Coordinates of C-alpha atoms and ligand atoms in Angstrom, one line a residue:
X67 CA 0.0 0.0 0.0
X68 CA 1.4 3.2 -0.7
X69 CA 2.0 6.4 1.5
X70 CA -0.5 8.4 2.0
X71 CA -0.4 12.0 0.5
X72 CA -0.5 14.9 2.9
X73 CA -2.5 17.9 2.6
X74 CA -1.8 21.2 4.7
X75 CA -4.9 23.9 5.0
X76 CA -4.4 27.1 6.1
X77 CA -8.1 28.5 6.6
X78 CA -8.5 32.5 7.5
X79 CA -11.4 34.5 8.0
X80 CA -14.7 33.5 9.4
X81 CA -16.7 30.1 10.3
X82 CA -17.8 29.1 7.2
X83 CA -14.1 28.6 6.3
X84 CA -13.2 26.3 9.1
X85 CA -16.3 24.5 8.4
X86 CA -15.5 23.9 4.4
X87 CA -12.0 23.6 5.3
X88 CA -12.9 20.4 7.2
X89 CA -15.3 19.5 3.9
X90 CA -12.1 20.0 1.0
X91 CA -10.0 17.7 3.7
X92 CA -12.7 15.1 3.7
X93 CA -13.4 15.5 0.4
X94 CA -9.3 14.8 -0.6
X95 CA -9.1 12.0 2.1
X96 CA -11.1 10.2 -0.5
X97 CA -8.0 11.1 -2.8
X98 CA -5.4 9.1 -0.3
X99 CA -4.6 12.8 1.5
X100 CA -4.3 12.8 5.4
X101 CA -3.8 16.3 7.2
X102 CA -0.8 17.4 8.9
X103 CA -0.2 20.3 10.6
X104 CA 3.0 21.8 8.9
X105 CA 3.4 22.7 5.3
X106 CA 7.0 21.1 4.9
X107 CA 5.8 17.4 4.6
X108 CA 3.2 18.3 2.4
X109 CA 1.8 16.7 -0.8
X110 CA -0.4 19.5 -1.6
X111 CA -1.0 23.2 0.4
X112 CA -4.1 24.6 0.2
X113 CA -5.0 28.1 1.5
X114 CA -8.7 28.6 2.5
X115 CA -8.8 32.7 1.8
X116 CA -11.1 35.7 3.3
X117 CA -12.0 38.9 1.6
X118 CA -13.4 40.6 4.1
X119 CA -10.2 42.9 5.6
X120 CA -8.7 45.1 3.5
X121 CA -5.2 44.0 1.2
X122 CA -6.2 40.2 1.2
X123 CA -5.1 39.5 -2.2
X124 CA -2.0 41.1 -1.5
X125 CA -1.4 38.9 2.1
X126 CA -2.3 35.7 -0.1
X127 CA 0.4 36.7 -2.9
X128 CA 2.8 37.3 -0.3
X129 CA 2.3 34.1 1.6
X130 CA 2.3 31.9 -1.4
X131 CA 5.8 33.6 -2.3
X132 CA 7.0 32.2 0.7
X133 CA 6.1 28.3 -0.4
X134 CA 8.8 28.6 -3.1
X135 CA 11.4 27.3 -1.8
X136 CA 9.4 24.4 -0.5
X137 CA 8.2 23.8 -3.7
X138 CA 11.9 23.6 -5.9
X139 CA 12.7 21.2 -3.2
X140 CA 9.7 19.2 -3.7
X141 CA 8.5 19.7 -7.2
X142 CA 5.4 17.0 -7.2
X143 CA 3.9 19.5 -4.3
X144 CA 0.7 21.0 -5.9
X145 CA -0.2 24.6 -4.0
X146 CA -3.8 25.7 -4.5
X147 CA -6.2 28.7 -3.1
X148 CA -9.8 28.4 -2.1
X149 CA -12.1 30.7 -0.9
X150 CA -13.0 34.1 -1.0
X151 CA -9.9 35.6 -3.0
X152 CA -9.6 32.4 -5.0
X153 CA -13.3 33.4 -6.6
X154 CA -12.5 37.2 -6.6
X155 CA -9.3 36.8 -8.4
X156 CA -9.6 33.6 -10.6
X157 CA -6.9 32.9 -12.8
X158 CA -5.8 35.7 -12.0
X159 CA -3.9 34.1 -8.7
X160 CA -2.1 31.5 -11.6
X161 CA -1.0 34.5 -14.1
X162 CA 0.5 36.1 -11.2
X163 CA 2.1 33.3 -9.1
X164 CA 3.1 30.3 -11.5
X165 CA 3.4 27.9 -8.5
X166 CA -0.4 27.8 -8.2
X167 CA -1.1 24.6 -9.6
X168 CA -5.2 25.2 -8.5
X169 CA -7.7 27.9 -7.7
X170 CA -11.1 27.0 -6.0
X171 CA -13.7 29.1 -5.5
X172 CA -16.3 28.4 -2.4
X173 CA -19.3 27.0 -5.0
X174 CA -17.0 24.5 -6.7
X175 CA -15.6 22.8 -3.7
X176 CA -16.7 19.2 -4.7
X177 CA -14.9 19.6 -8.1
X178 CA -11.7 19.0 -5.7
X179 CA -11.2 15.1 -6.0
X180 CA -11.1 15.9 -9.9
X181 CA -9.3 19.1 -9.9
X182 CA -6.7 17.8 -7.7
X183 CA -6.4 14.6 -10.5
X184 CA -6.1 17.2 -13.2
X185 CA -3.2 18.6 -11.1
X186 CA -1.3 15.6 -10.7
X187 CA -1.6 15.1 -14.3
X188 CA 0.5 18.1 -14.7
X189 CA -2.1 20.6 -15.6
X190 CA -3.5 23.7 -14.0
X191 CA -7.0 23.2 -12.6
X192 CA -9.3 26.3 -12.1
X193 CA -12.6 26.0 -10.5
X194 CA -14.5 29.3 -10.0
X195 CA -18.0 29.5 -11.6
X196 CA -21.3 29.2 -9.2
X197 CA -23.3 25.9 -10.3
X198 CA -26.8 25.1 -8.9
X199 CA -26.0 22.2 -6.8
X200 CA -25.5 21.2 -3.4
X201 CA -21.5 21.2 -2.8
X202 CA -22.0 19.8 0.5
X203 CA -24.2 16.9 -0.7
X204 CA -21.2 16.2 -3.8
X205 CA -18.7 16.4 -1.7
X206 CA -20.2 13.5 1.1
X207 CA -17.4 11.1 1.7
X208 CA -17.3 11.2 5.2
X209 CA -15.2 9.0 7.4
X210 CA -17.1 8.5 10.5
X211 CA -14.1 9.7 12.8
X212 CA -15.2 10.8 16.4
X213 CA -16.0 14.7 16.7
X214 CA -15.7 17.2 19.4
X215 CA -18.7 18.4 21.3
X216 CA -19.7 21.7 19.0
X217 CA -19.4 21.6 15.5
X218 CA -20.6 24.1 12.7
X219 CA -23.0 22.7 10.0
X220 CA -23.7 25.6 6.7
X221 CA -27.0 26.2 6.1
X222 CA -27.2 29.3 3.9
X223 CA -24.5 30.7 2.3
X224 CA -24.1 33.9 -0.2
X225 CA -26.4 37.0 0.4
X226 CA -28.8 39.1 -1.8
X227 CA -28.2 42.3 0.7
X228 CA -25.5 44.2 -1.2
X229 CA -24.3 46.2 1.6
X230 CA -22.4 49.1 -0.1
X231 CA -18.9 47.9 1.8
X232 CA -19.1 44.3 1.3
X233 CA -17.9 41.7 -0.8
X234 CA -19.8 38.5 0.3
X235 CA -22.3 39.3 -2.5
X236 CA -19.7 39.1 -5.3
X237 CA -17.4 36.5 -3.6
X238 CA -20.0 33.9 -2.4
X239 CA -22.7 34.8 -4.8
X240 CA -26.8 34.7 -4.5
X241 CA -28.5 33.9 -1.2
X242 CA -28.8 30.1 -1.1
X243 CA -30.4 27.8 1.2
X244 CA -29.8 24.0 1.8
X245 CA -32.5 21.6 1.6
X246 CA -34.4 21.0 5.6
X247 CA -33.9 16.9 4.8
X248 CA -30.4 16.8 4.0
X249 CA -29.2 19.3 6.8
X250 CA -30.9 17.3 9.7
X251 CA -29.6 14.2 8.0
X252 CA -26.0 16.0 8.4
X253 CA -27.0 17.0 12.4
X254 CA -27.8 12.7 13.3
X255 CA -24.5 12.2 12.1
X256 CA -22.3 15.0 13.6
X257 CA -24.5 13.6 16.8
X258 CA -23.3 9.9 16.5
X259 CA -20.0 11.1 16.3
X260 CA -20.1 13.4 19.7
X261 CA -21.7 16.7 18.3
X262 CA -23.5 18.0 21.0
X263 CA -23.8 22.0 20.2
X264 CA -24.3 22.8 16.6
X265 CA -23.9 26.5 15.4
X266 CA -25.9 26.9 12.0
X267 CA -24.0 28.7 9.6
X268 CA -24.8 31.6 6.8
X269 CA -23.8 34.3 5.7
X270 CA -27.5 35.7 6.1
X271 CA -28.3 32.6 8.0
X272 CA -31.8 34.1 9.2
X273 CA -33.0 34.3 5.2
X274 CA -32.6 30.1 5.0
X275 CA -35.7 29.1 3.6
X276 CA -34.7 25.9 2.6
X277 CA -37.0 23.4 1.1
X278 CA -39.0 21.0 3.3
X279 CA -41.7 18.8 3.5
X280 CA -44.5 21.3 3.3
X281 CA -42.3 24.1 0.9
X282 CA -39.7 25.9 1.8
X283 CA -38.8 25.8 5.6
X284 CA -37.5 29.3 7.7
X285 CA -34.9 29.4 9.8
X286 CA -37.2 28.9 13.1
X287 CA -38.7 25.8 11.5
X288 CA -35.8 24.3 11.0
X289 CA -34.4 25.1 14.1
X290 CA -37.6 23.1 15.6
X291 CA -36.9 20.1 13.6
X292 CA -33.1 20.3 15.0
X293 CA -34.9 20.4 18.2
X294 CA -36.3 17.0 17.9
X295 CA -32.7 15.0 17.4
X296 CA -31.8 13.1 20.5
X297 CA -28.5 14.0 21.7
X298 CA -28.1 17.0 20.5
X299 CA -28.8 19.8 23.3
X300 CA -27.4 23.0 22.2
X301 CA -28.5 25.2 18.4
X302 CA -26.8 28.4 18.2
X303 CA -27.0 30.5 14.1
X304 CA -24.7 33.2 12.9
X305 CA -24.5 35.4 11.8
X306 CA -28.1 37.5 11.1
X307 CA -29.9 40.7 9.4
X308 CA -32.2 42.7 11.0
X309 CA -34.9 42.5 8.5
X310 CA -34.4 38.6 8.5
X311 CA -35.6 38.5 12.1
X312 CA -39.1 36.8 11.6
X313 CA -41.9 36.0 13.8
X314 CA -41.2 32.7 14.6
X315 CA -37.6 32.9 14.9
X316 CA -38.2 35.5 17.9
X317 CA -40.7 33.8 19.2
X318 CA -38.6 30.7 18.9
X319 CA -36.0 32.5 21.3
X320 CA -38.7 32.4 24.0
X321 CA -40.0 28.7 23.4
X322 CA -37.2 26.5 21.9
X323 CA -35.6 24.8 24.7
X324 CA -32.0 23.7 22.6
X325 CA -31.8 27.2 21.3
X326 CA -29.3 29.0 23.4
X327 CA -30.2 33.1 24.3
X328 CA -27.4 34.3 22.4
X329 CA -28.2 36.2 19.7
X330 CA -25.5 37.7 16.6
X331 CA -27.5 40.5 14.9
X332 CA -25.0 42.8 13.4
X333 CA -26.2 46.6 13.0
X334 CA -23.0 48.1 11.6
X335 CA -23.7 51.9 12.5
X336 CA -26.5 53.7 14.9
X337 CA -26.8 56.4 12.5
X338 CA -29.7 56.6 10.2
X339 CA -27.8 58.8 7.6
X340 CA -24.8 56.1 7.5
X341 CA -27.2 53.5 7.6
X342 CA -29.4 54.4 4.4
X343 CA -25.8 55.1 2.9
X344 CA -24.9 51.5 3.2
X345 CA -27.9 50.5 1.9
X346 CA -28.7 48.5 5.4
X347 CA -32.2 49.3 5.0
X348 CA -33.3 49.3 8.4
X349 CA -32.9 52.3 10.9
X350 CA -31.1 52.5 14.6
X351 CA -34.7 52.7 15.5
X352 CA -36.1 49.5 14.0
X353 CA -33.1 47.8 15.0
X354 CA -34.1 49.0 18.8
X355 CA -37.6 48.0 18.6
X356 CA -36.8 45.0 17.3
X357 CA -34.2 44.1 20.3
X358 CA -36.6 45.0 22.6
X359 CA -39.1 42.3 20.9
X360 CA -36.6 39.6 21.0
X361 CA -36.3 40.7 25.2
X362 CA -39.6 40.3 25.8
X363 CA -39.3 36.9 24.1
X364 CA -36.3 36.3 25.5
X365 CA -35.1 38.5 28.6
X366 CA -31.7 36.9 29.5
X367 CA -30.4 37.2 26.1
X368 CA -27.3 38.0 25.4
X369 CA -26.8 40.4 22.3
X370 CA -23.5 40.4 19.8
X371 CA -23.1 42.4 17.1
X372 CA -20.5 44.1 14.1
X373 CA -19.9 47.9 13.4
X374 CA -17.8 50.0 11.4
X375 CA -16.7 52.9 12.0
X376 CA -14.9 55.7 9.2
X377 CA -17.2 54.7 7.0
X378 CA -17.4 57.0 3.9
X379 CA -18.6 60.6 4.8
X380 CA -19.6 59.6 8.8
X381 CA -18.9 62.6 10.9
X382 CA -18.4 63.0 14.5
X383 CA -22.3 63.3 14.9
X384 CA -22.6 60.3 13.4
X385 CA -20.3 58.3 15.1
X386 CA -22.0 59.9 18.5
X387 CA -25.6 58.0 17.2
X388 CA -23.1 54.9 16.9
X389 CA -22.2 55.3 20.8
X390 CA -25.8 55.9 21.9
X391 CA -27.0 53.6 20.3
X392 CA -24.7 50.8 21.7
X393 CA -25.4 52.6 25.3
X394 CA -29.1 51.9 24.2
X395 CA -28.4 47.7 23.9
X396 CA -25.6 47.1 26.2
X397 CA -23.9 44.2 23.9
X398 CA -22.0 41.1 25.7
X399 CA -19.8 41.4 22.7
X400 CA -19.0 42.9 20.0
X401 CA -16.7 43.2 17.1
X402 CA -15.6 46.7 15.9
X403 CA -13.9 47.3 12.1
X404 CA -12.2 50.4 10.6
X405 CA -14.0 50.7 7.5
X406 CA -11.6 49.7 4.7
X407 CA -12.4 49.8 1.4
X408 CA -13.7 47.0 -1.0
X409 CA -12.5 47.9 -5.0
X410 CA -15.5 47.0 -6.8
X411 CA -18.3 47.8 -3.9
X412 CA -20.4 50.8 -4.1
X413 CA -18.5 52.5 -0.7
X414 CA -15.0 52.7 -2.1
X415 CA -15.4 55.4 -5.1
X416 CA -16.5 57.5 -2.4
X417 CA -15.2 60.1 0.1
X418 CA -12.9 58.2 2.4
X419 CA -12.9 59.2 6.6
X420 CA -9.7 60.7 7.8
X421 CA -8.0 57.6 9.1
X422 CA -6.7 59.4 12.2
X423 CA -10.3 60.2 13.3
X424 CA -11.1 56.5 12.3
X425 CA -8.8 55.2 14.5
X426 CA -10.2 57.4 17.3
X427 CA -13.9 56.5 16.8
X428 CA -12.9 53.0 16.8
X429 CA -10.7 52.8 20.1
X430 CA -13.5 55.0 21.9
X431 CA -16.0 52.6 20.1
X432 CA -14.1 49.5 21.8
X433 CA -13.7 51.3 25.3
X434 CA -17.8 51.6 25.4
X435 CA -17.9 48.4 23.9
X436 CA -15.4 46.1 26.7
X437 CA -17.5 48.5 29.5
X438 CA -20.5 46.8 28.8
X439 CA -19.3 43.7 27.9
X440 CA -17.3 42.7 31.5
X441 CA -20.6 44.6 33.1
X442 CA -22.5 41.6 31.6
X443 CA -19.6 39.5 31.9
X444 CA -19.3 40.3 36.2
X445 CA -23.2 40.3 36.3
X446 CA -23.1 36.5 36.0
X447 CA -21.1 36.5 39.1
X448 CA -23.6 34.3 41.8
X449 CA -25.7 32.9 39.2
X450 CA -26.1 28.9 37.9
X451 CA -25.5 28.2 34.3
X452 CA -25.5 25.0 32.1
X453 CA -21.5 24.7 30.9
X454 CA -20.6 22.3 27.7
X455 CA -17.7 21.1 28.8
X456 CA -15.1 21.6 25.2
X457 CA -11.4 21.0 26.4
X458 CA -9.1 20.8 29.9
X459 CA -8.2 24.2 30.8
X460 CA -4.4 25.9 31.6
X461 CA -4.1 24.4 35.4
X462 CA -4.2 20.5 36.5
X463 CA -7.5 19.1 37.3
X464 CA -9.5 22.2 35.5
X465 CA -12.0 22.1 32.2
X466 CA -13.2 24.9 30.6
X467 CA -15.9 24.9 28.5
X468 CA -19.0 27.1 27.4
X469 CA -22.5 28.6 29.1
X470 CA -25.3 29.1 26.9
X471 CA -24.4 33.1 26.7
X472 CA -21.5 31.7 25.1
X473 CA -18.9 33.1 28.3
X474 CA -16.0 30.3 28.4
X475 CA -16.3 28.9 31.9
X476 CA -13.3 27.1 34.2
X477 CA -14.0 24.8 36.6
X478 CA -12.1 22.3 38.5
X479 CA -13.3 18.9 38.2
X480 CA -11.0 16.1 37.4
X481 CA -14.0 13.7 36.9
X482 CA -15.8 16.4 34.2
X483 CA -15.2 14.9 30.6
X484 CA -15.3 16.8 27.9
X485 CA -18.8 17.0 26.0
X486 CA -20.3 16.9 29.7
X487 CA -23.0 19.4 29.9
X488 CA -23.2 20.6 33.6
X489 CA -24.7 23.3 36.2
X490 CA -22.0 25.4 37.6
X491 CA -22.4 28.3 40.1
X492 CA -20.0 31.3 38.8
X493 CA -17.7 32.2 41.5
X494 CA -15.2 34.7 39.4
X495 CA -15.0 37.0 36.0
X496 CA -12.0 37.4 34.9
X497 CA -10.3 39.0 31.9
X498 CA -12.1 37.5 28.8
X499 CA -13.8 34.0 31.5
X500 CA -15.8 33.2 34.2
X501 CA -14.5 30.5 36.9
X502 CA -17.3 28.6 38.6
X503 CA -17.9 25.5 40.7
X504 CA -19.8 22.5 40.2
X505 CA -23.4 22.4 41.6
Ligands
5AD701 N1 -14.6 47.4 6.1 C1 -14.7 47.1 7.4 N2 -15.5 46.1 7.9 C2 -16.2 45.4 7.1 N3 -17.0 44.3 7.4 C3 -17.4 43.9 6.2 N4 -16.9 44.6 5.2 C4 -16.1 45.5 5.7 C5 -15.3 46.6 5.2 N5 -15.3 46.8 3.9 C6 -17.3 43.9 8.7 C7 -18.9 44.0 8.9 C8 -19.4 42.6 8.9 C9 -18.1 41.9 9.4 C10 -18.1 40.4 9.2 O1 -17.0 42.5 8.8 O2 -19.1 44.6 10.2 O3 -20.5 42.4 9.7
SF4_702 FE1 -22.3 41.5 3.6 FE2 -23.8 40.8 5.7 FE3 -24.5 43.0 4.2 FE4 -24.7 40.5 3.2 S1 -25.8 41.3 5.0 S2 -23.9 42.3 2.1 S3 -22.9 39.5 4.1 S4 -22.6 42.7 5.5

């Protein structure tokens, strides 16, 4: 029996990446690869690109310029991109950097096995167009190896929004959902194999509409049917729009016992000029009303969110309607972003924010925003949550794992095994975790 071939992925960026990193690997296990965790023993090098911050192509040029050397030593190593900058750039990535032997975009990932054949064969394989079918369901070749306790599973993926500083749109193409049937056949098996929290994934996960038995299915019904698979005891969805938040799906945040009261519903800017100039389509206002809906469904909830701040043309009063506005929520996280520009979105012709007064906005932005969040963080001090228990922590004897508003948790317990869900009282907040005892 011969070797078998080893593949090294480097994913960046956001979920979705790790989760279809782990797809391309099972997809080229079925090709003789196993992973390994260092690029100098590799067979083939794959990096699993994001868009999103600013210079990405660049970063990607730059760090495939540094697999040259590798590559004269080993000339049968085949070096390919996926992702985000594989489908904005194209061939592209090969005209520029001859040692990239594939490019893969995120719609054609079950054209790997093949592609990777056509590379082996000597010749350059480019795979970047957006077909109609499943990818997930084409690139099934599972090996039924054991799994941690929380896993990701995609649901949704591209976005119809067109938010005027984004590239999702162009780079993961039309909104489109997965079928109900085959994504609850996906949960029984991450369950059999030790999933207990599963985080549904989309880009503008809250728009699935999936078909189902009865036509398509929403988010919340969905969710529901995920709330029927034994074994599994913990649903969690990022990441959301505001004008995706349907009835059911709030109500579901009051009635859904497996859905955990955490809740990622970015608003990007609490000013209604920005706002329209973003083409968000919702105001700070709506986006209040609706939090407050989702509290009374829900009242422990803990809210998450994205902003940026500089964006084109915002001004100091602005940026103030940004601040009030996350006074007005009080988020247990959040994730701030110097706007940087996009070439090719609506945002970057225009007039660009001094970056000096970006860089201000965003550190006082982040000062309001850590406040809150060890606020909510120390207010769990005294009070019992469930912990999923994911790995053993830093000191002898101690796990850590998650609560259901998502704060990592220590405890010391030598007899707590991983994937155990139990009640802890929080003794402690500390810098970015809570310490608590078992009950
Ligand atoms: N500049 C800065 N931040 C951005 N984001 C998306 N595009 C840009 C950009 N051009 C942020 C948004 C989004 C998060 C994933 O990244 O806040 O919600
Ligand atoms: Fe990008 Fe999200 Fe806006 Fe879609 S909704 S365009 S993914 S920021």
């Amino acid at each position: 029996m011969s070797e078998p071939k080893k593949l090294f992925i480097k994913t960046y960026g956001c979920q979705m990446n790790v989760y279809d990193s782990e797809r391309m690997s099972e997809a080229l296990g079925g090709q003789g690869y196993v992973e390994t965790k260092t690029p100098d023993d590799a067979d083939m090098i794959l990096l699993n690109t994001c868009h999103i911050r600013e210079k990405a192509a660049e970063k990607v040029y730059s760090e495939l310029g540094r697999f040259k050397g590798l590559k004269a030593e080993k000339p049968d190593l085949k070096i390919g991109v996926a992702g985000c900058v594989a489908q904005a750039e194209g061939e592209e990535i090969m005209r520029r950097q001859p040692l990239v032997d594939l490019v893969v975009g995120p719609q054609s990932y079950h054209r790997l096995p093949e592609m990777e054949a056509k590379t082996r064969a000597g010749e350059k394989a480019l795979g970047t167009d957006f077909p109609e079918e499943d990818k997930f369901e084409k690139l099934k070749n599972r090996p039924k190896a054991k799994r941690g306790p929380t896993a990701f599973l995609t649901v949704q993926e591209g976005c119809d929004k067109f938010c005027a500083f984004c590239v999702v749109p162009y780079t993961r193409g039309a909104e489109v959902s997965r079928p109900a049937d085959r994504i609850i056949r996906e949960a029984h098996d991450l369950v059999e194999r030790g999933v207990r929290e599963i985080t549904l994934l989309g880009q503008n996960v809250n728009a699935y509409h999936g078909a189902g038995p009865d036509g398509d299915m929403t988010l919340a019904g969905l969710i529901w049917e995920l709330n029927k698979v034994d074994g599994l005891e913990r649903i969690r969805f990022t990441t959301s729009h505001p004008n995706d938040m349907a009835d059911d799906l709030i109500e579901a945040h009051g009635t859904c016992d497996k859905l955990m009261p955490y809740l990622h519903l970015p608003v990007q800017s609490g000013s209604d000029r920005i706002l329209k100039r973003m083409n968000r389509s919702h105001t700070a206002e709506s986006y209040l009303r609706l939090i407050e809906r989702i509290r009374a469904a829900r009242p422990d909830i803990v809210m998450s969110g994205d902003f940026i701040v500089g964006f084109p043309e915002e001004t100091e009063e602005d940026f103030q309607a940004t601040m009030d506005l996350v006074e007005e929520v009080k988020y247990g996280y959040a994730y701030s972003f110097k706007y940087s520009t996009r070439p090719g979105t609506p945002a970057a012709e225009r007039a660009q924010v001094d970056p000096a007064a970006a860089d201000d906005r965003l550190q006082r932005l982040q000062a309001l925003i850590t406040r809150h969040q060890r606020e909510i963080q120390d207010g769990m001090v005294g009070r019992t949550v469930r912990v999923l228990f994911e790995k053993p922590g830093r000191l002898p004897g101690q796990m850590v794992g998650k609560s259901e508003y998502l704060h990592s948790v220590h405890v010391k317990g030598p007899e707590i095994a991983v994937g155990d869900l139990k009640e802890v009282r929080i003794t402690e907040s500390g810098a970015n975790s809570l310490a608590g005892e078992l009950l």
